[in-house]
Amino acid sequence: MLDSIKEPTHNRLIATFKAVGPYVREEHCIDGCYVFDCLSVCINDKKEPEKREFWGWWMELTKEGEHFSSVSRVGRYDSRGKWVIEEPGTSELEEVKRTHEVFLEKIKTALKEKFDLDIELNSL
């Protein structure tokens, strides 16, 4: 098994993150710093799709030597495509936290399987 473990280079990490699902925002990633987000709850589904806003989370994952650290935030993804730090209602926050926890488990599993990395990620 250890013979198949490869070095976690930038391109290998991006490929691994893409395989996890539609979370990684590759256009915002640089070598050693990776950005993820999730639109968990639609705020206004009566609006045109391009004008809708969402409750969700975003996270920056930073590689520091052999370790990773993360910073996660909750907020509103506005109609301009920007994240705004803002607290959703209780039921929406529960869903945002649930989707974040699902993501964390997926990313931990993927990094362990591909690169034999054990990482600690911060919950919301």
Coordinates of C-alpha atoms in Angstrom, one line a residue:
M1 CA 0.0 0.0 0.0
L2 CA 2.7 2.5 0.9
D3 CA 4.4 2.0 -2.5
S4 CA 1.3 3.6 -4.1
I5 CA 1.4 6.7 -1.8
K6 CA 2.5 9.7 -3.8
E7 CA 3.8 13.1 -2.8
P8 CA 0.9 15.6 -2.4
T9 CA 1.9 18.1 -5.1
H10 CA -0.3 21.0 -6.0
N11 CA -1.7 19.3 -9.1
R12 CA -2.3 16.0 -7.3
L13 CA -4.1 17.8 -4.5
I14 CA -6.3 19.7 -6.9
A15 CA -7.2 16.4 -8.7
T16 CA -8.0 14.8 -5.4
F17 CA -10.1 17.7 -4.3
K18 CA -12.0 17.7 -7.6
A19 CA -12.8 14.0 -7.2
V20 CA -14.4 14.7 -3.8
G21 CA -17.1 16.8 -5.4
P22 CA -18.0 20.4 -6.5
Y23 CA -16.4 22.1 -3.6
V24 CA -13.0 23.2 -4.7
R25 CA -12.7 26.7 -6.3
E26 CA -9.7 26.0 -8.4
E27 CA -9.5 29.6 -9.8
H28 CA -8.9 30.8 -6.2
C29 CA -6.3 28.2 -5.3
I30 CA -2.5 28.6 -5.4
D31 CA 0.2 26.1 -4.5
G32 CA -0.3 25.4 -0.7
C33 CA -3.6 27.3 -0.3
Y34 CA -6.9 25.7 -1.4
V35 CA -10.4 27.3 -1.3
F36 CA -13.6 25.4 -1.0
D37 CA -17.3 26.4 -0.6
C38 CA -20.8 25.0 -0.6
L39 CA -24.1 26.7 -1.3
S40 CA -26.2 24.7 1.3
V41 CA -29.6 26.5 1.5
C42 CA -31.3 28.6 -1.2
I43 CA -32.6 31.8 0.4
N44 CA -34.8 33.0 -2.4
D45 CA -35.8 30.3 -4.9
K46 CA -38.5 32.4 -6.5
K47 CA -35.9 34.6 -8.1
E48 CA -34.1 34.1 -11.4
P49 CA -31.3 31.5 -10.9
E50 CA -28.6 34.0 -11.5
K51 CA -30.1 36.4 -8.9
R52 CA -30.5 33.8 -6.1
E53 CA -28.7 34.0 -2.8
F54 CA -27.7 31.1 -0.6
W55 CA -26.6 30.3 2.9
G56 CA -23.4 28.2 3.0
W57 CA -19.8 27.9 4.1
W58 CA -16.4 28.5 2.7
M59 CA -13.0 27.2 3.8
E60 CA -9.4 27.9 3.2
L61 CA -7.1 24.9 3.6
T62 CA -3.4 25.8 3.9
K63 CA -0.5 23.3 3.6
E64 CA 2.2 24.1 6.1
G65 CA 5.0 21.6 5.5
E66 CA 3.6 18.2 6.2
H67 CA 0.5 19.6 7.9
F68 CA -2.7 21.4 6.9
S69 CA -4.6 24.0 8.7
S70 CA -8.1 25.3 7.9
V71 CA -10.3 28.3 8.5
S72 CA -14.0 28.0 7.8
R73 CA -16.7 30.6 7.8
V74 CA -20.5 30.7 7.5
G75 CA -22.4 33.3 5.5
R76 CA -24.5 34.4 2.6
Y77 CA -23.5 34.0 -1.0
D78 CA -25.0 37.1 -2.6
S79 CA -26.4 37.7 -6.0
R80 CA -23.1 39.2 -7.1
G81 CA -21.3 36.0 -6.4
K82 CA -19.5 37.2 -3.2
W83 CA -19.5 35.7 0.3
V84 CA -20.7 37.9 3.1
I85 CA -20.2 36.9 6.7
E86 CA -23.7 36.7 8.1
E87 CA -25.4 34.3 10.5
P88 CA -28.4 32.3 9.0
G89 CA -31.4 31.3 11.0
T90 CA -31.3 28.2 13.2
S91 CA -32.6 25.6 10.8
E92 CA -30.5 27.0 7.9
L93 CA -27.4 27.0 10.1
E94 CA -28.0 23.3 11.0
E95 CA -28.1 22.5 7.3
V96 CA -24.9 24.5 6.6
K97 CA -23.1 22.8 9.5
R98 CA -24.3 19.4 8.2
T99 CA -23.0 20.0 4.7
H100 CA -19.7 21.2 6.1
E101 CA -19.3 18.1 8.3
V102 CA -20.1 15.8 5.3
F103 CA -17.4 17.7 3.3
L104 CA -14.8 17.4 6.1
E105 CA -15.2 13.7 6.3
K106 CA -14.9 13.4 2.5
I107 CA -11.7 15.5 2.3
K108 CA -10.1 13.7 5.3
T109 CA -10.8 10.3 3.7
A110 CA -9.5 11.4 0.3
L111 CA -6.2 12.8 1.8
K112 CA -5.7 9.6 3.9
E113 CA -6.4 7.3 1.0
K114 CA -4.3 9.2 -1.6
F115 CA -1.4 10.5 0.4
D116 CA -1.6 8.8 3.8
L117 CA -2.2 12.1 5.5
D118 CA -4.0 12.4 8.8
I119 CA -5.4 15.9 9.1
E120 CA -7.4 17.8 11.7
L121 CA -10.0 20.2 10.2
N122 CA -11.9 22.8 12.1
S123 CA -15.7 22.4 12.3
L124 CA -18.0 25.4 12.1

